[in-house]
PDB file of C-alpha atoms (C1' of nucleotides) in Angstrom:
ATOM      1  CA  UNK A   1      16.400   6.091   6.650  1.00 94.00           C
ATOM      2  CA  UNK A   2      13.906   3.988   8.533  1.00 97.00           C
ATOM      3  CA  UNK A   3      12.748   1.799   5.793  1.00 98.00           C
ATOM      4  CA  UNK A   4       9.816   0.410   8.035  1.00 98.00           C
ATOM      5  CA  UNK A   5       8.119   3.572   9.327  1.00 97.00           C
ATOM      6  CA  UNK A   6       9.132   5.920   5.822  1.00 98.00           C
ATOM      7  CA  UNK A   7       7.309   2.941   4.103  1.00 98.00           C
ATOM      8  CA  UNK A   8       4.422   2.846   5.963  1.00 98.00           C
ATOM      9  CA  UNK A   9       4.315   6.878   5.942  1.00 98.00           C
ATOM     10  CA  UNK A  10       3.784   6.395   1.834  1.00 98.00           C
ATOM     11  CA  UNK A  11       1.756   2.930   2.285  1.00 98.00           C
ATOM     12  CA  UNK A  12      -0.997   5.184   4.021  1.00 98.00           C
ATOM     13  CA  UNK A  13      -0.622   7.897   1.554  1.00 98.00           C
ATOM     14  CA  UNK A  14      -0.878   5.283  -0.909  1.00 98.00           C
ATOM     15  CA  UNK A  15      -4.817   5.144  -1.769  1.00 98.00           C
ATOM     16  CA  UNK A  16      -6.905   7.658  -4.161  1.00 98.00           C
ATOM     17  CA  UNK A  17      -9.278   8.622  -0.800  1.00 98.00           C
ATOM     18  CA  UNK A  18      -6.784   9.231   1.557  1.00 98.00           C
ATOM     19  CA  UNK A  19      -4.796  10.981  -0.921  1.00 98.00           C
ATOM     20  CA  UNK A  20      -7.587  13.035  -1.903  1.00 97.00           C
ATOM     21  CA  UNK A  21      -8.399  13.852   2.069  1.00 97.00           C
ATOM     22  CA  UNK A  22      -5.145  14.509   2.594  1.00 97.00           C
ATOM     23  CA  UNK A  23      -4.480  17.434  -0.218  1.00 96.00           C
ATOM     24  CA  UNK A  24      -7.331  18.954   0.990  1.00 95.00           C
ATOM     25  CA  UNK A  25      -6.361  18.943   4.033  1.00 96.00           C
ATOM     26  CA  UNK A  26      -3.231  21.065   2.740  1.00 94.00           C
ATOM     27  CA  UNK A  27      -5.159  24.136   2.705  1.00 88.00           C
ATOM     28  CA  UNK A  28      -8.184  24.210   5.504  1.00 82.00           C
ATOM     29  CA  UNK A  29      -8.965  21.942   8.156  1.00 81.00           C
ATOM     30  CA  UNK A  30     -11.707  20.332   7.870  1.00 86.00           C
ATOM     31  CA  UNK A  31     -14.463  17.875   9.534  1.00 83.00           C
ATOM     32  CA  UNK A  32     -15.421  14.128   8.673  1.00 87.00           C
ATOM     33  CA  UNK A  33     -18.828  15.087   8.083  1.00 85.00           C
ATOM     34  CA  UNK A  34     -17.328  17.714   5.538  1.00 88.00           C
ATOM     35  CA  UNK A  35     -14.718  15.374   3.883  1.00 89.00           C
ATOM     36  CA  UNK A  36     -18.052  12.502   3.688  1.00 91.00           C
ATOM     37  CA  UNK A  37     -19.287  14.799   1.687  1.00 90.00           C
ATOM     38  CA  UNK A  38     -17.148  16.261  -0.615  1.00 91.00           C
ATOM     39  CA  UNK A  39     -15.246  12.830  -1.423  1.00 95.00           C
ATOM     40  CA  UNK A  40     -18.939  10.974  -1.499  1.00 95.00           C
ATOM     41  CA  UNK A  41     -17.966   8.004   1.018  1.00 97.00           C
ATOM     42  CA  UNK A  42     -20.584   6.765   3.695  1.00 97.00           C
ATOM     43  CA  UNK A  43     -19.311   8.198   7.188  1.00 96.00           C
ATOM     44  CA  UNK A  44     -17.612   5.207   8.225  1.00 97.00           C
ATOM     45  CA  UNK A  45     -15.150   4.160   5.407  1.00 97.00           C
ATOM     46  CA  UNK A  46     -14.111   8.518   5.737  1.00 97.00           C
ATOM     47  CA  UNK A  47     -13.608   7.722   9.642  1.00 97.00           C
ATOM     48  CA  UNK A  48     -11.421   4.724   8.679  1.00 98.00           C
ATOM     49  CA  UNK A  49      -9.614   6.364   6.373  1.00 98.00           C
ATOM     50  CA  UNK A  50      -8.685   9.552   8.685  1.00 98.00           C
ATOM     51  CA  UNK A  51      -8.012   7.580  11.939  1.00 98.00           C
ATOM     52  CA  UNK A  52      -5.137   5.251   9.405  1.00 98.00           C
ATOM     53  CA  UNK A  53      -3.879   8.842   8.617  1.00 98.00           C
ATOM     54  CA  UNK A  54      -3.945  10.112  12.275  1.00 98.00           C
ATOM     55  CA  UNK A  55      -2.384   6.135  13.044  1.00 97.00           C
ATOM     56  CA  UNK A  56       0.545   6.963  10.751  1.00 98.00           C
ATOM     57  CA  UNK A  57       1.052  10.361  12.336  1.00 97.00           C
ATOM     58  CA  UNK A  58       0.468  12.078   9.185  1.00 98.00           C
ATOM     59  CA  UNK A  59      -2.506  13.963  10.155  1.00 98.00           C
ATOM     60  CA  UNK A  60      -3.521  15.355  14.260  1.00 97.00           C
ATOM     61  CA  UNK A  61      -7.204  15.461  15.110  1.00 96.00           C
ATOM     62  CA  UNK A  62      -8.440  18.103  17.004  1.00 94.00           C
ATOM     63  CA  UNK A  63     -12.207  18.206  19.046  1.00 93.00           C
ATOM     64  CA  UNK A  64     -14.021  21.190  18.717  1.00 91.00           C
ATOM     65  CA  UNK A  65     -17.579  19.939  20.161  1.00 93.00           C
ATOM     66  CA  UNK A  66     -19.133  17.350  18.330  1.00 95.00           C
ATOM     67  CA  UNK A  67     -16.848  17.362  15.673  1.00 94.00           C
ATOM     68  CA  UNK A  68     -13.417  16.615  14.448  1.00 95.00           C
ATOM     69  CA  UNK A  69     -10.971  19.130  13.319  1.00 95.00           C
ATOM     70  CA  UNK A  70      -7.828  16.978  11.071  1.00 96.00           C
ATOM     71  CA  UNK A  71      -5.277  18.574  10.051  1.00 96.00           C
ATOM     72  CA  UNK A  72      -1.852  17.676   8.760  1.00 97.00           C
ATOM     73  CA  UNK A  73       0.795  16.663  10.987  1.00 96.00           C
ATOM     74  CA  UNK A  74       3.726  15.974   8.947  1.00 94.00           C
ATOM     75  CA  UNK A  75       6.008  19.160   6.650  1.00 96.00           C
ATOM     76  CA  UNK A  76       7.363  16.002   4.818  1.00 97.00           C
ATOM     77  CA  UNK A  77       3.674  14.965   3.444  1.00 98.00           C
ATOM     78  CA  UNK A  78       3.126  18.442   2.895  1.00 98.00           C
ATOM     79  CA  UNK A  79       6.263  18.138   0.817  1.00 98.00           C
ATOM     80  CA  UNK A  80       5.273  15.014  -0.932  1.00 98.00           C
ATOM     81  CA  UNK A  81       1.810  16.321  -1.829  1.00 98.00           C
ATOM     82  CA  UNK A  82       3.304  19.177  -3.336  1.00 98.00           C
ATOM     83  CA  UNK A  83       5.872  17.040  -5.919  1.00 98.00           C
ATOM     84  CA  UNK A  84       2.774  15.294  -6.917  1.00 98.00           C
ATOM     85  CA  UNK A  85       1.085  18.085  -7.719  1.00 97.00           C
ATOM     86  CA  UNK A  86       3.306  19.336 -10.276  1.00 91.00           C
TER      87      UNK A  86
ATOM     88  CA  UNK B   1      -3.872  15.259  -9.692  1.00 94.00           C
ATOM     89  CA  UNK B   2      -4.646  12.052 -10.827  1.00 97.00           C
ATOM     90  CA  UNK B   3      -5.105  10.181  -7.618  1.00 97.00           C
ATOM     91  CA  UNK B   4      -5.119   6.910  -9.180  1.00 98.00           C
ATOM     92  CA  UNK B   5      -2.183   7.240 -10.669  1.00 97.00           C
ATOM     93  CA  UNK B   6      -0.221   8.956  -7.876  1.00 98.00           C
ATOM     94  CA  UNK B   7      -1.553   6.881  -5.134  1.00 98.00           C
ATOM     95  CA  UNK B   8      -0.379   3.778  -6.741  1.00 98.00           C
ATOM     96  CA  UNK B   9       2.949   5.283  -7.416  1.00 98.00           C
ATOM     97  CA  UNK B  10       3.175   5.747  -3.427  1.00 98.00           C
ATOM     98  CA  UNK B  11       1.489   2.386  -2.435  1.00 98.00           C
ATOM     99  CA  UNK B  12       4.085   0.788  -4.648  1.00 98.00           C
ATOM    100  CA  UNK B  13       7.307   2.466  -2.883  1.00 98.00           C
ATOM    101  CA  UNK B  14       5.433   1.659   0.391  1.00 98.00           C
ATOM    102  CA  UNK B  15       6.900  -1.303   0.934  1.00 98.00           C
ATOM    103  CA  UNK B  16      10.081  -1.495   2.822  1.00 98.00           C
ATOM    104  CA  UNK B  17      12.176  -4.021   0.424  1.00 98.00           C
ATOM    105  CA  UNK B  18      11.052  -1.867  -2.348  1.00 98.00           C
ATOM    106  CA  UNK B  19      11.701   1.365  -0.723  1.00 98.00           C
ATOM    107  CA  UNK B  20      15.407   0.060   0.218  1.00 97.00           C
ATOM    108  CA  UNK B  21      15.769  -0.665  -3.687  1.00 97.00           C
ATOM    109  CA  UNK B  22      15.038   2.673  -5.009  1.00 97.00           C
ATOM    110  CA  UNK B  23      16.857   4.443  -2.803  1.00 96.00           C
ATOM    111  CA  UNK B  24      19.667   1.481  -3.499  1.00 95.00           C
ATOM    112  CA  UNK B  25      19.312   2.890  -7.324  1.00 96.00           C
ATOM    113  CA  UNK B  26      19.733   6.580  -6.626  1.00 94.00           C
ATOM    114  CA  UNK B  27      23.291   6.668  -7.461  1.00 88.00           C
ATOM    115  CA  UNK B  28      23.857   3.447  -9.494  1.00 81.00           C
ATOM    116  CA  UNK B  29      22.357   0.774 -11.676  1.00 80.00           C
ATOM    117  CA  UNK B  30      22.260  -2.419 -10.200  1.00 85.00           C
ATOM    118  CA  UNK B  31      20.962  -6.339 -11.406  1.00 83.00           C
ATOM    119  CA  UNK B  32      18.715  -8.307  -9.140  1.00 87.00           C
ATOM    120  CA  UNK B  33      21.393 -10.706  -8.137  1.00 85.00           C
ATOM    121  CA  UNK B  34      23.087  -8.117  -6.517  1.00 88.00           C
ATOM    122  CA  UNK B  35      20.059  -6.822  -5.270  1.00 89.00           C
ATOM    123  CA  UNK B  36      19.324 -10.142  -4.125  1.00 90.00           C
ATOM    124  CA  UNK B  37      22.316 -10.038  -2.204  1.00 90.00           C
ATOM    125  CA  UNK B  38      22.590  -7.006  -0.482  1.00 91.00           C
ATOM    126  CA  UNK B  39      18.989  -6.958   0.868  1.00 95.00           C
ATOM    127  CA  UNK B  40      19.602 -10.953   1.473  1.00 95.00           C
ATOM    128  CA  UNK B  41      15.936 -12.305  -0.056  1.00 96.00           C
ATOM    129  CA  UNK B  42      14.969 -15.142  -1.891  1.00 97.00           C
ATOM    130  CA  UNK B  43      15.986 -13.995  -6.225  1.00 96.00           C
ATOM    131  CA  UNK B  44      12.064 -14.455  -7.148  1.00 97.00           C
ATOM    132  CA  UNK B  45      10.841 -12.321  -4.108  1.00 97.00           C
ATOM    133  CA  UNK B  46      13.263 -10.014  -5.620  1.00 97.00           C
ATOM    134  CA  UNK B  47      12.553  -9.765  -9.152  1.00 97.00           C
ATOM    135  CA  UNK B  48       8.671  -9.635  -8.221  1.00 98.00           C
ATOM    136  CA  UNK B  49       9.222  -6.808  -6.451  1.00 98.00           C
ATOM    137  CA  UNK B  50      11.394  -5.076  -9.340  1.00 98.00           C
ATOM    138  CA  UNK B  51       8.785  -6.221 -11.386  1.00 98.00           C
ATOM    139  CA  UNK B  52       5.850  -4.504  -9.404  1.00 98.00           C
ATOM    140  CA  UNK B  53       8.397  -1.227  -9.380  1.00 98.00           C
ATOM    141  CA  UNK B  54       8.884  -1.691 -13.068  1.00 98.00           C
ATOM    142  CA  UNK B  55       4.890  -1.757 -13.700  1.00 97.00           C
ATOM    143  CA  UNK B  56       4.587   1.389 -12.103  1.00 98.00           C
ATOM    144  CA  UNK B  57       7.422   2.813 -13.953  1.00 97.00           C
ATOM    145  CA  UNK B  58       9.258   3.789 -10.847  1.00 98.00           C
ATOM    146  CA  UNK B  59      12.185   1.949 -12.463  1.00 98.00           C
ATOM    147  CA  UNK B  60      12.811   1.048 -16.413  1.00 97.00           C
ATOM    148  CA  UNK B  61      15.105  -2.181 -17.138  1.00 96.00           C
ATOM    149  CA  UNK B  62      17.579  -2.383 -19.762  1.00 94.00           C
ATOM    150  CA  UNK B  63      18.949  -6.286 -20.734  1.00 93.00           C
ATOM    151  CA  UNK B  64      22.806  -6.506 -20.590  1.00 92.00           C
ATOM    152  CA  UNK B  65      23.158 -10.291 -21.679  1.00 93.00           C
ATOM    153  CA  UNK B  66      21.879 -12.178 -19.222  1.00 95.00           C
ATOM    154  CA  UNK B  67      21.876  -9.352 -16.853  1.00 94.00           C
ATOM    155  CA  UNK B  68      19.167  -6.831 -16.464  1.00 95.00           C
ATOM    156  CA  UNK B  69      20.218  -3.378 -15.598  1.00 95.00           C
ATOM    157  CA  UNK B  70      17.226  -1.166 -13.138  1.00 96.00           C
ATOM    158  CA  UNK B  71      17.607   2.627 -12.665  1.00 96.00           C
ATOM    159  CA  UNK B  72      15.420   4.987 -11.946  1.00 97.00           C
ATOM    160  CA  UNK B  73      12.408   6.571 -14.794  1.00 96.00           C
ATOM    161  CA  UNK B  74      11.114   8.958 -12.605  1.00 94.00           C
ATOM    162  CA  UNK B  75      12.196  11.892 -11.202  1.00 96.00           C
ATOM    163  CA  UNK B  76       9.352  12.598  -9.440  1.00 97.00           C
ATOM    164  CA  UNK B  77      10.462   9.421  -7.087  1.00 98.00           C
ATOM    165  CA  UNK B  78      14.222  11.357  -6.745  1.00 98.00           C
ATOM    166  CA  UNK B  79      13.108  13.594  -5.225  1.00 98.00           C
ATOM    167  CA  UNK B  80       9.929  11.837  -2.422  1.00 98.00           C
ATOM    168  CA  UNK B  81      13.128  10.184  -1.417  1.00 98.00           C
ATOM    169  CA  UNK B  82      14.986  12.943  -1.100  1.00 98.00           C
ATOM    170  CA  UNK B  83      12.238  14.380   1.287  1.00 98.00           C
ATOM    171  CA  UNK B  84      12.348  11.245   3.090  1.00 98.00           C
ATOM    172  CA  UNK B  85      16.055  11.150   3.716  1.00 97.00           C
ATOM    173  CA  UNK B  86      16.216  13.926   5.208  1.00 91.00           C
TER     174      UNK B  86
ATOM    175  C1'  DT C   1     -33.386  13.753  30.326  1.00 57.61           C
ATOM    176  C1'  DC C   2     -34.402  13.084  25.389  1.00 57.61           C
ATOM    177  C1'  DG C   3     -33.422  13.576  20.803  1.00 57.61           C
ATOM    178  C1'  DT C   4     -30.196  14.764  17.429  1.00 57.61           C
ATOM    179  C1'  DT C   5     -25.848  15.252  15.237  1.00 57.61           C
ATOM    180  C1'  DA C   6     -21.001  14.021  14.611  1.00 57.61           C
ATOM    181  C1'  DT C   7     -17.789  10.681  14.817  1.00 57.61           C
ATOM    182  C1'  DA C   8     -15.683   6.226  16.094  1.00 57.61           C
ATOM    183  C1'  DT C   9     -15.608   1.315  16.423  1.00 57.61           C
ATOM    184  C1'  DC C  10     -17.018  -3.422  15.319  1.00 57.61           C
ATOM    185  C1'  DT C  11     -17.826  -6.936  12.106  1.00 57.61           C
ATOM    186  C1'  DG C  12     -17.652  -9.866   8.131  1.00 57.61           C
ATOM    187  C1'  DA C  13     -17.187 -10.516   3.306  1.00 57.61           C
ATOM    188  C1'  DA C  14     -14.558  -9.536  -0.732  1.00 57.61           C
ATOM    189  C1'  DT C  15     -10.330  -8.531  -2.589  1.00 57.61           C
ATOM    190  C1'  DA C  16      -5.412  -7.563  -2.757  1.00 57.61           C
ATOM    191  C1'  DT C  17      -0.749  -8.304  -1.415  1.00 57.61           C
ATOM    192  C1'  DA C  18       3.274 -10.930   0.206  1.00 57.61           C
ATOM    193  C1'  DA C  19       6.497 -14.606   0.434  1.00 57.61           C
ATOM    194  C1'  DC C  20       8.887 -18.194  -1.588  1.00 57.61           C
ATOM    195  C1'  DA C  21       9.628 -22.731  -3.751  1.00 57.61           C
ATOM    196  C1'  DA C  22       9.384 -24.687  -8.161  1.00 57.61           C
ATOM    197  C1'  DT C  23       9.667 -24.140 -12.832  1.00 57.61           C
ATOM    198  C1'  DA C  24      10.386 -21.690 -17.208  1.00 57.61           C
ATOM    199  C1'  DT C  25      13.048 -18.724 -20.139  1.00 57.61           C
ATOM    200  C1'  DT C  26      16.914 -16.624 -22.153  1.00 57.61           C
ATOM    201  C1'  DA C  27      21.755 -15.639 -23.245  1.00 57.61           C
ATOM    202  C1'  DA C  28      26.499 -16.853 -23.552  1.00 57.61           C
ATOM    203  C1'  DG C  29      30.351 -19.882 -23.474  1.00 57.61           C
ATOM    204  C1'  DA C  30      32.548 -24.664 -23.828  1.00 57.61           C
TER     205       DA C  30
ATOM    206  C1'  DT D   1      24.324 -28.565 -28.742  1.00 57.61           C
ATOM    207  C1'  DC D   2      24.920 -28.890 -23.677  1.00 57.61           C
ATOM    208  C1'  DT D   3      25.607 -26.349 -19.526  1.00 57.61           C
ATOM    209  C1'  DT D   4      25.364 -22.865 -16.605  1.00 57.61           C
ATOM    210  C1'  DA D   5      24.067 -18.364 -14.902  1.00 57.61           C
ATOM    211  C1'  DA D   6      20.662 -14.584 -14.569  1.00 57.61           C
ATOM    212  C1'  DT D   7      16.182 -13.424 -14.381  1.00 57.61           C
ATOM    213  C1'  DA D   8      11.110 -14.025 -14.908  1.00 57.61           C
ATOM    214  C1'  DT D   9       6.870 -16.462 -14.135  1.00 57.61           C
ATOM    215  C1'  DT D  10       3.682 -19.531 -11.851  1.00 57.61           C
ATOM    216  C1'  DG D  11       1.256 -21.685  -8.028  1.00 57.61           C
ATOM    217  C1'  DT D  12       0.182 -21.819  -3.350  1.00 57.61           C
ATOM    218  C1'  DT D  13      -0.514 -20.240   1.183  1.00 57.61           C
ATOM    219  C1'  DA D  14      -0.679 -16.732   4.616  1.00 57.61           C
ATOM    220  C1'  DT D  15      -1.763 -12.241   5.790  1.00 57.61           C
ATOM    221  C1'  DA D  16      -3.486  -7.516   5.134  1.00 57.61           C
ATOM    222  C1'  DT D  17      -6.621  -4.171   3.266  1.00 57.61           C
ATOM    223  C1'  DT D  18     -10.903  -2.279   1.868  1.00 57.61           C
ATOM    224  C1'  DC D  19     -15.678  -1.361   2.128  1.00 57.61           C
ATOM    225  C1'  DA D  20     -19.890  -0.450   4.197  1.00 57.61           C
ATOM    226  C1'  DG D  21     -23.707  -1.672   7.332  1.00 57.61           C
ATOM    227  C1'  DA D  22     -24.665  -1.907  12.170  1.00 57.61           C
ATOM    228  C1'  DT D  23     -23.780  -0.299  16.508  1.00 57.61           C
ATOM    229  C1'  DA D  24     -21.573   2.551  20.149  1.00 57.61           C
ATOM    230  C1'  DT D  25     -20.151   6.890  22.108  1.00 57.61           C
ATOM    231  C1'  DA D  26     -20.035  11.725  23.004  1.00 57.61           C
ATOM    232  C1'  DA D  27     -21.601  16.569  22.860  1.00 57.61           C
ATOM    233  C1'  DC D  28     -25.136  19.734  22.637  1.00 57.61           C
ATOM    234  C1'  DG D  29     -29.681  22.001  22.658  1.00 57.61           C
ATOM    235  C1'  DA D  30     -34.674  21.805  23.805  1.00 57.61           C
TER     236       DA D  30
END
DNA sequence: TCGTTATATCTGAATATAACAATATTAAGA
DNA sequence: TCTTAATATTGTTATATTCAGATATAACGA
């Protein structure tokens, strides 16, 4: 195992927002302006959050226009999510 | 979810020296000196971090004399590392 | 081109975390 | 009881993270 990057991987994972963006994120993809909303954050602490996701590889962004299109990146979050959620 | 709960669970295995120590506990039960040893770091950097693992009740301690004896409380944690050796 | 919308980046203050030496505590044996 | 070994706690310093306002950038439609 690569204790440095596998740590980091949960590190980012480890905070109620980016946790919360990134379970719904295990479903639809979804916008900043969208997540802003729904998780009640101004626009710049969701933009923080998702680029530290992106940084960490566990989510891709995608442009579509004007906005951003995130979605996850990584089976093993996907896998992680879903042992939490039990 | 509680994403309180769960993020601090994954903030407190992101940490590389902690992340080496659970996985360390997966098959046995180990004190801090030879914790100490085999990840070669100072015995009160080590026993904070046990601590901080213990708080979060990653781990549970049982006293053995002077020893203290770590393993693993949740299973939960078995198996995120599982994911992550793969 | 101008205005608007969506998102990213910059910045600084507040807070949290990390490391480790020094010290305290606790248990067991001589 | 005195010593020693194992572990925990405390204090200090360095570094990292978080938040949110301000500002920048980029795309699109009028």
């Amino acid at each position: 195992m690569d204790y440095e990057k596998e740590s980091e991987l949960l590190k980012a994972l480890g905070h109620p927002i980016r946790l919360k963006m990134v379970q719904g994120l295990m479903n639809d993809e979804c916008n900043v302006n969208k997540i802003m909303d729904v998780l009640g954050i101004p626009q710049s602490t969701a933009s923080q959050h998702l680029g530290k996701l992106k940084d960490k590889g566990i989510l891709v962004a995608r442009k579509d226009g004007v906005r951003t299109c995130y979605k996850i990146a990584d089976d093993k979050v996907r896998e992680i999510i879903k042992i939490l959620e039990v």
